[in-house]
Coordinates of C-alpha atoms and ligand atoms in Angstrom, one line a residue:
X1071 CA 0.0 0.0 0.0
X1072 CA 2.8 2.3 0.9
X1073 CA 4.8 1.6 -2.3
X1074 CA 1.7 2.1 -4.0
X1075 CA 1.3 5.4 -2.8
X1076 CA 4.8 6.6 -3.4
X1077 CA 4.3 5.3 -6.8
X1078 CA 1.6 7.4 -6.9
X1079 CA 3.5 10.4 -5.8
X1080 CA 6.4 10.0 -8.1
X1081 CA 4.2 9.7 -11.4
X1082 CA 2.7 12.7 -10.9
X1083 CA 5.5 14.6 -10.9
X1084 CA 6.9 13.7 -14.1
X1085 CA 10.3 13.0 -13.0
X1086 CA 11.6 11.4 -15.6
X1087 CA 13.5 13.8 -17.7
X1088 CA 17.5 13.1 -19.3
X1089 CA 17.9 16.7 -20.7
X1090 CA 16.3 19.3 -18.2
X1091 CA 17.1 17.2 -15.1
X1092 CA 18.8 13.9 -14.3
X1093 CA 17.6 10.5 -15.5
X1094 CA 16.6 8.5 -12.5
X1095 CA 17.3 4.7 -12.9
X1096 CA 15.8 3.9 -9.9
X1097 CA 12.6 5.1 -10.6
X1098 CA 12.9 3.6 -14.4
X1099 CA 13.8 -0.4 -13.1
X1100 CA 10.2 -0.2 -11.1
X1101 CA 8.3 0.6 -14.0
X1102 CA 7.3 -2.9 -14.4
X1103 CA 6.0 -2.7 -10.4
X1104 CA 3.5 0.2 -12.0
X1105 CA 0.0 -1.1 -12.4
X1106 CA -2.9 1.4 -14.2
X1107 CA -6.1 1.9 -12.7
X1108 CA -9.1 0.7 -14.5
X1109 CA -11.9 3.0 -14.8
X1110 CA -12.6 5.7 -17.1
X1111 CA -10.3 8.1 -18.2
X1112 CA -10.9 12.0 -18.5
X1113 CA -9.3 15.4 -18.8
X1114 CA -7.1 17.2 -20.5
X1115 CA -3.5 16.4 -21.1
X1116 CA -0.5 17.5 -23.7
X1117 CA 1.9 15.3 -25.1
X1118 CA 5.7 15.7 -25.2
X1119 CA 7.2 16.8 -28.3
X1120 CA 7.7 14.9 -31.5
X1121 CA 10.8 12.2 -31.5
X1122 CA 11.4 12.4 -35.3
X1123 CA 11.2 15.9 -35.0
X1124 CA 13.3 16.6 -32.2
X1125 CA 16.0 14.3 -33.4
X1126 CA 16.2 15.8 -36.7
X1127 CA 16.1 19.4 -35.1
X1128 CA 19.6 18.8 -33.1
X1129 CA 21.0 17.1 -36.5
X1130 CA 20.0 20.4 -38.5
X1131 CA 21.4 22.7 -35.4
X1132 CA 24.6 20.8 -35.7
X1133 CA 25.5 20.7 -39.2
X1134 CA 24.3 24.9 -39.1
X1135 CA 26.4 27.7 -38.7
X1136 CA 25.5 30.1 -35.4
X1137 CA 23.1 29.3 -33.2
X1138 CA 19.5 27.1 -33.3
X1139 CA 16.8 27.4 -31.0
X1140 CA 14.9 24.1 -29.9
X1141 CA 11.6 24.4 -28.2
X1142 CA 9.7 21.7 -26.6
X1143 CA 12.4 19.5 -27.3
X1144 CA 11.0 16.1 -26.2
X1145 CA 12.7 14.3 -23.1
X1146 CA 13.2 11.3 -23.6
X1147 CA 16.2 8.7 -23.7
X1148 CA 16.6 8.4 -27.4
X1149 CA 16.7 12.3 -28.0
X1150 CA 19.5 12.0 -25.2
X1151 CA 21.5 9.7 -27.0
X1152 CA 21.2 11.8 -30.1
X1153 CA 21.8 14.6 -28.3
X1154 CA 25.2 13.2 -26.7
X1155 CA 26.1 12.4 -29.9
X1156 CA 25.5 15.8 -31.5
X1157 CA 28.0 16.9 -28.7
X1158 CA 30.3 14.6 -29.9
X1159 CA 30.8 15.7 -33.6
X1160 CA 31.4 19.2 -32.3
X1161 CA 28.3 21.3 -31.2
X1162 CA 28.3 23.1 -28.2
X1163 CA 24.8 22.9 -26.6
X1164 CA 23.5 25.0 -23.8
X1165 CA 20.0 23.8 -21.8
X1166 CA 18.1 26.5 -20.7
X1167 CA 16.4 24.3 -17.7
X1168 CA 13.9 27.0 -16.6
X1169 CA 12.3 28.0 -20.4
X1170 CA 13.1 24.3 -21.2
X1171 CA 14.9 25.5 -24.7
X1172 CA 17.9 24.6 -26.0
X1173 CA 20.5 26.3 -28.1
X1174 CA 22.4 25.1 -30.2
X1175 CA 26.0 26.1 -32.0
X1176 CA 26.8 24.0 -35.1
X1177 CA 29.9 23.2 -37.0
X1178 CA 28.8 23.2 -40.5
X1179 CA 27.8 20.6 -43.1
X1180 CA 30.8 18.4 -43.8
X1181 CA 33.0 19.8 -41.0
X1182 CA 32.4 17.5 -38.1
X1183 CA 34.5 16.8 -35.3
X1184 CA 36.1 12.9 -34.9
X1185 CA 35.5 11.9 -31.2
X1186 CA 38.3 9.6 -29.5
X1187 CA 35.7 7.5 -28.5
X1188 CA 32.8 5.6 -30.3
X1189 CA 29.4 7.3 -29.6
X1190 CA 26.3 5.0 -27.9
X1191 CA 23.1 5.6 -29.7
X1192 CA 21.5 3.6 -27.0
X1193 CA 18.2 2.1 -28.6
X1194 CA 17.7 4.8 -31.4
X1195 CA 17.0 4.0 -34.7
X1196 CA 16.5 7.2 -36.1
X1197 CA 19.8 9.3 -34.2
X1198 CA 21.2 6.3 -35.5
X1199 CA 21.1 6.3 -39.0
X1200 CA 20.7 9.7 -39.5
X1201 CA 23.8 10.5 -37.6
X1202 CA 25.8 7.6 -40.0
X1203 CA 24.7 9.4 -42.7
X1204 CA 25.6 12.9 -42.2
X1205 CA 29.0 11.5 -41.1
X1206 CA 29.0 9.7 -44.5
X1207 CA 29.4 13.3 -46.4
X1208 CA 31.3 14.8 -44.0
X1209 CA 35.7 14.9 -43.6
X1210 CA 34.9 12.8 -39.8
X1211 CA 36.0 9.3 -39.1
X1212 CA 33.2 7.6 -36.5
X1213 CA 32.3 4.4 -34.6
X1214 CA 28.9 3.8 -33.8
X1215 CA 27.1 1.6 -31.3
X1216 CA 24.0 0.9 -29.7
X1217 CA 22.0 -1.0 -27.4
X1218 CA 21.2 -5.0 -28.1
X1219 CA 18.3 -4.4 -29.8
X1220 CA 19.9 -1.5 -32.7
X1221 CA 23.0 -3.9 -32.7
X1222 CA 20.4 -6.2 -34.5
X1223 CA 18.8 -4.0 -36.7
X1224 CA 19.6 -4.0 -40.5
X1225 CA 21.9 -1.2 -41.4
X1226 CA 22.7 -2.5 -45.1
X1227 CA 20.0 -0.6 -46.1
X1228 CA 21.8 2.6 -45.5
X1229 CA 25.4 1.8 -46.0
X1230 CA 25.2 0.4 -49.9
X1231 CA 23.8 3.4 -51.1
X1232 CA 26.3 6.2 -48.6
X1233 CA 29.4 3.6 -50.2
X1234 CA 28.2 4.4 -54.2
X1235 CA 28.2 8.4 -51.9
X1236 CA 32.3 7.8 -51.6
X1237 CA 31.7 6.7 -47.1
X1238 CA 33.8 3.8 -46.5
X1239 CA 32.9 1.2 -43.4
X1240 CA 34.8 -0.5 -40.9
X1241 CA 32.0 -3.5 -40.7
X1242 CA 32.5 -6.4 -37.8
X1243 CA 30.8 -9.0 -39.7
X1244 CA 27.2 -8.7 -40.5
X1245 CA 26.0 -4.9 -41.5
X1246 CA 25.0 -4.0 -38.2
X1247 CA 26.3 -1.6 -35.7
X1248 CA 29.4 -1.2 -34.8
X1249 CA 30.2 0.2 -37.5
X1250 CA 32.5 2.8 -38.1
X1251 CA 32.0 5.5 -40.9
X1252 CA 34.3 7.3 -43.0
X1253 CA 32.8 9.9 -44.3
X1254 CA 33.8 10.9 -48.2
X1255 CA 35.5 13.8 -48.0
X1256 CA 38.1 12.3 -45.6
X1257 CA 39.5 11.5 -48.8
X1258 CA 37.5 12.7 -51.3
X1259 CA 34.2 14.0 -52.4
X1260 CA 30.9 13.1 -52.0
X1261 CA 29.1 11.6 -55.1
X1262 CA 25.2 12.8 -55.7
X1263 CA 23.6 9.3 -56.3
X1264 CA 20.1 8.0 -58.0
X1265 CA 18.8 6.0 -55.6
X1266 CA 15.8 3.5 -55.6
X1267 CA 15.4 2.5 -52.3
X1268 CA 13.5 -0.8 -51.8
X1269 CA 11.4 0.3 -48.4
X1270 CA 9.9 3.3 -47.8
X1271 CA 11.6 4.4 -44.6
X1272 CA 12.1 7.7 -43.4
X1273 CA 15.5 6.6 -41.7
X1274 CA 17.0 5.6 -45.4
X1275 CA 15.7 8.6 -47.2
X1276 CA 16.9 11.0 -44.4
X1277 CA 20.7 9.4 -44.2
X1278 CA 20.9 9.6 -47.8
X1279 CA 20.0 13.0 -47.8
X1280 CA 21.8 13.7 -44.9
X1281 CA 24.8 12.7 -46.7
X1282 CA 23.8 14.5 -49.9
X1283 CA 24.1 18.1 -48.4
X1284 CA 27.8 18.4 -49.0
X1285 CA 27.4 16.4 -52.7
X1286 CA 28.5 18.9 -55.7
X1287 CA 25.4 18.1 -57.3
X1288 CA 22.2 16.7 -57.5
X1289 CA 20.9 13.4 -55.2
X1290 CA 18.1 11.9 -56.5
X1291 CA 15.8 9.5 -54.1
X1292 CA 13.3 7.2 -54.8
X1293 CA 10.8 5.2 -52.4
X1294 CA 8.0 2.8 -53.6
X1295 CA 5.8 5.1 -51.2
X1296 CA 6.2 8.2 -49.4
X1297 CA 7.5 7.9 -46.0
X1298 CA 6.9 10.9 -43.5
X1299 CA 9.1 13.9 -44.5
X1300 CA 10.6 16.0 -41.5
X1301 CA 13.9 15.6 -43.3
X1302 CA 12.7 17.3 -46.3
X1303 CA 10.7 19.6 -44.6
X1304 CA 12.8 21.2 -42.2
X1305 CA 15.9 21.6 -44.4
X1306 CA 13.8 23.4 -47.0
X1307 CA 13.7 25.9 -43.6
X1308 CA 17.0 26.1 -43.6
X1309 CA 17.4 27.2 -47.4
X1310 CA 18.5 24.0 -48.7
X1311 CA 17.3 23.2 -52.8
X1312 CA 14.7 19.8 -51.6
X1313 CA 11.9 18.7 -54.1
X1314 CA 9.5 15.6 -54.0
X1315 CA 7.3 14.5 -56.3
X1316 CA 5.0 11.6 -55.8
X1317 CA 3.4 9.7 -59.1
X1318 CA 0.4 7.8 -59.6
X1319 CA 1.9 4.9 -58.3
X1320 CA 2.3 6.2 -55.5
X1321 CA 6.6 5.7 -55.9
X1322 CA 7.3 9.5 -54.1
X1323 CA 11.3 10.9 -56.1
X1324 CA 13.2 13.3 -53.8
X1325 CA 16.0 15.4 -55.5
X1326 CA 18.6 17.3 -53.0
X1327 CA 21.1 19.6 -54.3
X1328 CA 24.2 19.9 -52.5
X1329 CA 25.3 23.4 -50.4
X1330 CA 27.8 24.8 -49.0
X1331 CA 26.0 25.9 -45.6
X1332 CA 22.8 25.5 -44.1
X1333 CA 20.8 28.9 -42.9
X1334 CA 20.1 28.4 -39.1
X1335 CA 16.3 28.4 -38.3
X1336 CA 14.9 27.7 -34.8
X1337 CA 12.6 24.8 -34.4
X1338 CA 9.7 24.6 -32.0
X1339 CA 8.5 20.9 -31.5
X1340 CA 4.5 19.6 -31.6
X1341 CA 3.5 17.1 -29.6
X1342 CA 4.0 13.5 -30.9
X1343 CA 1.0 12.3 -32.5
X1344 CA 2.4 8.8 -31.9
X1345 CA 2.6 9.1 -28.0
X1346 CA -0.8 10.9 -28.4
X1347 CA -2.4 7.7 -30.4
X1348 CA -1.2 5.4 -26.8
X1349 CA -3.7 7.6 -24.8
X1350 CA -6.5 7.8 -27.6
X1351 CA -6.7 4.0 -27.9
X1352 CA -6.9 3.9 -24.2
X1353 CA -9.9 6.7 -24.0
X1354 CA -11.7 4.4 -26.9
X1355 CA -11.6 1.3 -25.4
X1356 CA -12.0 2.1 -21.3
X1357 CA -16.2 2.9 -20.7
X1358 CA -16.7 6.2 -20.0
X1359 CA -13.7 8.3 -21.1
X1360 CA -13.6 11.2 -22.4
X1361 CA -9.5 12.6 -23.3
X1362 CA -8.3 16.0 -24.5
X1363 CA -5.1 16.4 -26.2
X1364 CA -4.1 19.8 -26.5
X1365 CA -0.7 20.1 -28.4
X1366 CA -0.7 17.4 -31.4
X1367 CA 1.2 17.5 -34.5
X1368 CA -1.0 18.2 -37.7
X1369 CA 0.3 16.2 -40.2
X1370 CA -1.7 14.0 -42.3
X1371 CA 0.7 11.4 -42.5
X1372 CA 0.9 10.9 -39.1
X1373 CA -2.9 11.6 -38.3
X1374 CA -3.4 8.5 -40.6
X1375 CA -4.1 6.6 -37.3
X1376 CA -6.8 8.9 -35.9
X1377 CA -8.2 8.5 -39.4
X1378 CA -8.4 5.2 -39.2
X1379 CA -9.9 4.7 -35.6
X1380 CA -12.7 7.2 -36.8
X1381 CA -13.1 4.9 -39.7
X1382 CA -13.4 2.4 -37.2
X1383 CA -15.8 4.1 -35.6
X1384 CA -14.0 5.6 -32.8
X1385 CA -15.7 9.1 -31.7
X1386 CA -12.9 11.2 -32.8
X1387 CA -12.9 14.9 -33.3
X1388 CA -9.5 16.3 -34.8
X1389 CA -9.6 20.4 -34.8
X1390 CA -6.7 21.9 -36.2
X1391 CA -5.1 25.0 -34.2
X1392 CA -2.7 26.5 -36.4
X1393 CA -0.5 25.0 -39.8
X1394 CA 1.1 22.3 -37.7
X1395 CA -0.5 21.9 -34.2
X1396 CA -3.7 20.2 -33.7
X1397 CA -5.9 19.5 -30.6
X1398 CA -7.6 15.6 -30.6
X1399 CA -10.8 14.8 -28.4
X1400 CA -11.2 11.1 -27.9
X1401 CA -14.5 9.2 -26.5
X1402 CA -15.0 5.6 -25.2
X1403 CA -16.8 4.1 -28.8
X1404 CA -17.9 0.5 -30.1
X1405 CA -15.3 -0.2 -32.4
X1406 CA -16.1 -2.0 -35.6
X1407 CA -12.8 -3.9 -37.1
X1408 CA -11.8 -3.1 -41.0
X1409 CA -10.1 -3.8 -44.1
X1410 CA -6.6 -2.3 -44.2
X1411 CA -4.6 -1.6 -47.4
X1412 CA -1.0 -2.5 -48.0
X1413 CA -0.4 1.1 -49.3
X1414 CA -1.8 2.1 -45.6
X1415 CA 1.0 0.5 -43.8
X1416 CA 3.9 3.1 -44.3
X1417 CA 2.1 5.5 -42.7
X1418 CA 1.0 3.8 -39.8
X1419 CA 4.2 1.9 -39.6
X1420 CA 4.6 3.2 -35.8
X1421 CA 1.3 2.7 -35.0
X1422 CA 0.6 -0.8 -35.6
X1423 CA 1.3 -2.2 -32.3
X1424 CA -1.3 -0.1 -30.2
X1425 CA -4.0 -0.4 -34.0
X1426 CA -3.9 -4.0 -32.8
X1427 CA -4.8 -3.4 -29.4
X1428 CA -8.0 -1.4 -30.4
X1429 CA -8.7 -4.2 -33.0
X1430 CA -9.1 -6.5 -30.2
X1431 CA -11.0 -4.6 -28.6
X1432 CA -13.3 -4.6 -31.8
X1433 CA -16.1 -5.8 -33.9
X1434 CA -15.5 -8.1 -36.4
X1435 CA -12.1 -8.6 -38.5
X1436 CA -9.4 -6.9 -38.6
X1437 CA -7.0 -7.3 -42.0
X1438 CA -4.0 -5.0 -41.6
X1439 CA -1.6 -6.1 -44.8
X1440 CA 2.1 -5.3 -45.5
X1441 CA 3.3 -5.4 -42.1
X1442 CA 6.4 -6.8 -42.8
X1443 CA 8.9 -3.7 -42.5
X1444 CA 7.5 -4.4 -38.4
X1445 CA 10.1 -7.2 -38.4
X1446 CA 13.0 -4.7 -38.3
X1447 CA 11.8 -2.4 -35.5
X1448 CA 12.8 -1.9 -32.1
X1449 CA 11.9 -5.7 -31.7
X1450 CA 10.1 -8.2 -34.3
X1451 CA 7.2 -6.3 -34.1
X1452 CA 5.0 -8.0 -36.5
X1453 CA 6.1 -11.3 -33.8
X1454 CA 5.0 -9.0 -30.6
X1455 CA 1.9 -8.7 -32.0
X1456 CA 0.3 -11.6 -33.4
X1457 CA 1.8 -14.0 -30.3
X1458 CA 1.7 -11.1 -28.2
X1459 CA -2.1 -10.9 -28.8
X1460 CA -2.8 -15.1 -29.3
X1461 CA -1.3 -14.9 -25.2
X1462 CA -4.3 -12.9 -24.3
X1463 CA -6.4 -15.0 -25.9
X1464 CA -7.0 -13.0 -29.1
X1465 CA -8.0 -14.9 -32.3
X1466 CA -5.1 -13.8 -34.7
X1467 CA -3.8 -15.1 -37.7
X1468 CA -0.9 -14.1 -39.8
X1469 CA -0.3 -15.0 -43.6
X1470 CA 2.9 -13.5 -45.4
X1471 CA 3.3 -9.9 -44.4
X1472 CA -0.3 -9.3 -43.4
X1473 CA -1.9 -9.9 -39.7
X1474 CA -5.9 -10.5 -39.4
X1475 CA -6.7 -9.6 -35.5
X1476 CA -10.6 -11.7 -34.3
X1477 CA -12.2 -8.7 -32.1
X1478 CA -13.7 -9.7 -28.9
X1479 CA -15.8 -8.6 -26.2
X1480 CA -13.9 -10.0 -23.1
X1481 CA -10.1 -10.3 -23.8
X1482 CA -8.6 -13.0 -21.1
X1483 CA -5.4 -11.8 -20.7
X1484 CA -3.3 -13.8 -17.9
X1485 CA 0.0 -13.7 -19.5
X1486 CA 3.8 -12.7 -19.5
X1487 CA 4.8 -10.0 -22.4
X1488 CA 8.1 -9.0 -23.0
X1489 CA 8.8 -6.1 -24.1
X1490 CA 12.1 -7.0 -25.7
X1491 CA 13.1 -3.4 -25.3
X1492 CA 10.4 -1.8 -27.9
X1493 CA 8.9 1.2 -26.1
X1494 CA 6.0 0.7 -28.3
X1495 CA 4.9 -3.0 -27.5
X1496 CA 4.9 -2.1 -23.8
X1497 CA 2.9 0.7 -23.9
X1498 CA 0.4 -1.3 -26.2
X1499 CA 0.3 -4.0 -24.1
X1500 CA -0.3 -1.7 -20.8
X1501 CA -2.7 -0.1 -22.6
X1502 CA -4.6 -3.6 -23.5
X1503 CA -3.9 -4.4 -19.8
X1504 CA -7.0 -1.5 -18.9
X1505 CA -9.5 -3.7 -20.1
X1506 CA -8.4 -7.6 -20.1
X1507 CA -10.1 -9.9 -17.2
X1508 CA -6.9 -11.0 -15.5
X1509 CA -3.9 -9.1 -15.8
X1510 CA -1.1 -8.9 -18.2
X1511 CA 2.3 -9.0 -16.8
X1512 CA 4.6 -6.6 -18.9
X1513 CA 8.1 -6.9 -18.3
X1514 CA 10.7 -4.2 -19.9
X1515 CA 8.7 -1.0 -19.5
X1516 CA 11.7 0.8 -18.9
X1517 CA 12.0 0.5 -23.2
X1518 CA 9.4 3.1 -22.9
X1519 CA 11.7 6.0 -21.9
X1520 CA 13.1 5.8 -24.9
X1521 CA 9.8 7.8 -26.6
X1522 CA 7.4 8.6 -24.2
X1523 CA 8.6 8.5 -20.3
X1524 CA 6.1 9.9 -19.0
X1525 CA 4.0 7.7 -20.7
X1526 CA 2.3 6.3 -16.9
X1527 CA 2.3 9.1 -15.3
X1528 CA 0.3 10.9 -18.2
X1529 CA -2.3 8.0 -17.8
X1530 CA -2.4 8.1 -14.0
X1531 CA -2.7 12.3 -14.3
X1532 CA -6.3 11.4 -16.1
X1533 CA -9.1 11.4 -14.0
X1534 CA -10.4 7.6 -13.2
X1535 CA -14.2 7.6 -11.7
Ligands
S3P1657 C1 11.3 7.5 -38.1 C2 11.0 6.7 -39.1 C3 10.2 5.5 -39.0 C4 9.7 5.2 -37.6 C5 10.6 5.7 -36.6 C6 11.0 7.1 -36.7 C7 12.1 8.7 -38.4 O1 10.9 4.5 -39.5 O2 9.4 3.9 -37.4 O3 10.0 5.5 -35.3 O4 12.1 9.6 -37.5 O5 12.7 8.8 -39.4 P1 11.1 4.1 -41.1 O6 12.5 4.3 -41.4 O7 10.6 2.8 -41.3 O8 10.3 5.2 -41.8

């Protein structure tokens, strides 16, 4: 009772912050001791700020001349490492605890620092590969490694096309991290490219870009759909020569045209709509909840999952507040399962593991096809989900790339589910845990600091009647 009380104490305060205050691990290793309340969930909340956006907002700041200015930077462990690592290739950063901005002084395209030591990108994907390919065009020689789970995650995908760039790689076996990078100009120059990438990824198309600011010439990207575009967008800020072009098959061409500096902008960070769809799903499926999130990214690429809910029949209302900040209201609804399309799936490629949650909770069948990018996230995602769910005792079946979820009424839950450090199978799973009969045991929430720490204490700030 007593722990459960300090728990209680401790969440609301929000405590668990890397960049304006200190990281406690203490607090982190009892995450799995947290247990939600059932009951219905109301109020209003904000979210913290966008991870793909804040990431690629201290990659900008670095490769910029003078100074950047990073507002509602979000807080969380993989924004830390990128951070770190931003520090490491030369910028000098300054945190401004009590505004909660951050400054930052750049080096310049193509003019990194080499660190003495190899930089730890802890569990991040995204500061990961971006990082390797900005290094790629750049005169800097750096090792990169990670956590177990990026150590396993494919990197070939990135280093064959920054090798036809003029990067070399110091590989140690497989293409997987640690690798270390040297970037063209060490010796050279870096090559524009025409590039067809086989997956539409965000990570590939930003290192390659990445790498193609200090190229004398044009780089010229092609993905079979389009993949969310910060990259683009926020260099375009900056005065760099970025166009896309999607055709009627839907295969999206990005041409970058080298420079010789990048004009620093400030950047001020929306909330994540990712984090945000954790909470929605949770006000669908829990009886009378009503949830107000204030500060959301507008973006229709990443609104796709709202879209769909609504489609589902999930009471929805998305107002928009300005160009790229939205507020969403979410109501407990009867959710009726649908068809998904493959061409669906690379916009909702983060969203997946908590879509499958509310499709348990539904009506009907589920079909959700071309899932199998999943395999290569954080964890085997497309794995965490279809055994993850058949644990609870959810009807799923999987054939190929595509997963077909059985909606029920009563979900049985009374099971063990590893998160296998993926922030974003624990949260689903917690948020399944609100409405199961017995409980689910979740073990590895710490993963979660990694995009959303305050994640718990966001749900436990919600009134429960
Ligand atoms: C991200 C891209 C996505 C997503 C990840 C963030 C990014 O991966 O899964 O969480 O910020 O570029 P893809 O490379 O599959 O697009």
């Amino acid at each position: 009772m007593i722990i459960k009380n300090i728990f209680k104490i401790i969440l609301f305060q929000q405590l668990f912050m890397f960049i304006f205050k200190k990281k406690s691990s203490k607090l982190i290793n009892n995450f799995d001791k947290i247990t939600l309340d059932k009951g219905s969930l109301r109020g209003n909340i904000r979210v913290s700020g966008d991870k793909s956006i804040s990431q690629r907002a201290l990659i900008i700041g670095l490769a910029s001349i003078g100074e950047t200015v990073i507002e509602g930077i979000l807080d969380s462990e993989d924004v830390f490492y990128t951070l770190k690592a931003v520090e490491a290739l030369g910028a000098k950063i300054n945190i401004k605890k009590s505004q909660k901005l951050l400054t930052i002084n750049g080096v310049g395209i193509g003019n990194l620092v080499s660190p003495k030591k190899p930089i730890y990108m802890g569990n991040s994907g995204t500061g990961a590969r971006l990082l390797i390919g900005l290094v790629a065009g750049s005169n800097a020689t750096v090792t990169f490694y990670g956590d177990d789970s990026l150590s396993n995650r494919p990197m070939d995908r990135i280093i064959d096309p920054l090798k036809k760039m003029g990067a070399s790689f110091i590989l140690s076996g497989e293409k997987k991290l640690p690798i270390t990078v040297i970037g063209a100009r060490v010796k050279g120059i870096t090559m524009p490219i025409k590039y067809k990438t086989p997956v539409a990824s965000a990570q590939i198309k930003s290192a390659i870009i990445f790498a193609g600011l200090t190229a004398r010439g044009i780089t010229c990207i092609e993905e079979p759909y389009k993949s969310r575009n910060y990259t683009e967008k926020m260099l375009k800020k900056c005065g760099v020569v970025i166009t896309s072009k999607i055709n009627k098959k839907f295969i999206n061409t990005i041409k970058i045209k080298g420079k010789d500096y990048l004009k620093n902008c400030n950047f001020l960070i929306p909330g994540d709509p990712s984090s945000a769809a954790f909470i929605v799903v949770a006000a669908l499926i829990m009886k009378g909840s009503k949830v107000k999130i204030t500060n959301i990214l507008n973006d229709n690429m990443r609104l796709k999952v709202f879209k769909i809910l609504q489609k589902m029949g999930g009471k929805i209302k998305i107002n928009k507040i300005s160009s790229d900040k939205c507020e969403i209201i979410a109501e407990y609804s009867y959710l009726k399962n649908i068809h998904l399309k493959k061409n669906d799936s690379t916009s909702l490629i983060d969203e997946f593991p908590i879509l499958s949650i509310a499709a348990a909770c539904g009506k009907g069948k589920m079909v959700m096809r071309g899932l199998g990018e999943l395999r290569f996230k954080e964890s085997d995602r497309f794995a965490a989900i279809s055994q993850g769910l058949k644990k609870c005792g959810v009807d799923v079946k999987t054939y190929g790339d595509d997963i077909e979820i059985l909606g029920a009424k009563k979900i049985t839950g009374d099971s063990i589910i590893h998160s296998n450090k993926d922030h974003r199978v624990a949260m689903s799973f917690n948020v399944l845990n609100l409405v199961v009969e017995k409980p689910i045991k979740v073990i590895g929430n710490d993963a979660i600091i990694s995009s959303f720490p305050n994640f718990f204490c966001t749900l436990k700030s919600l009134k429960h009647e």
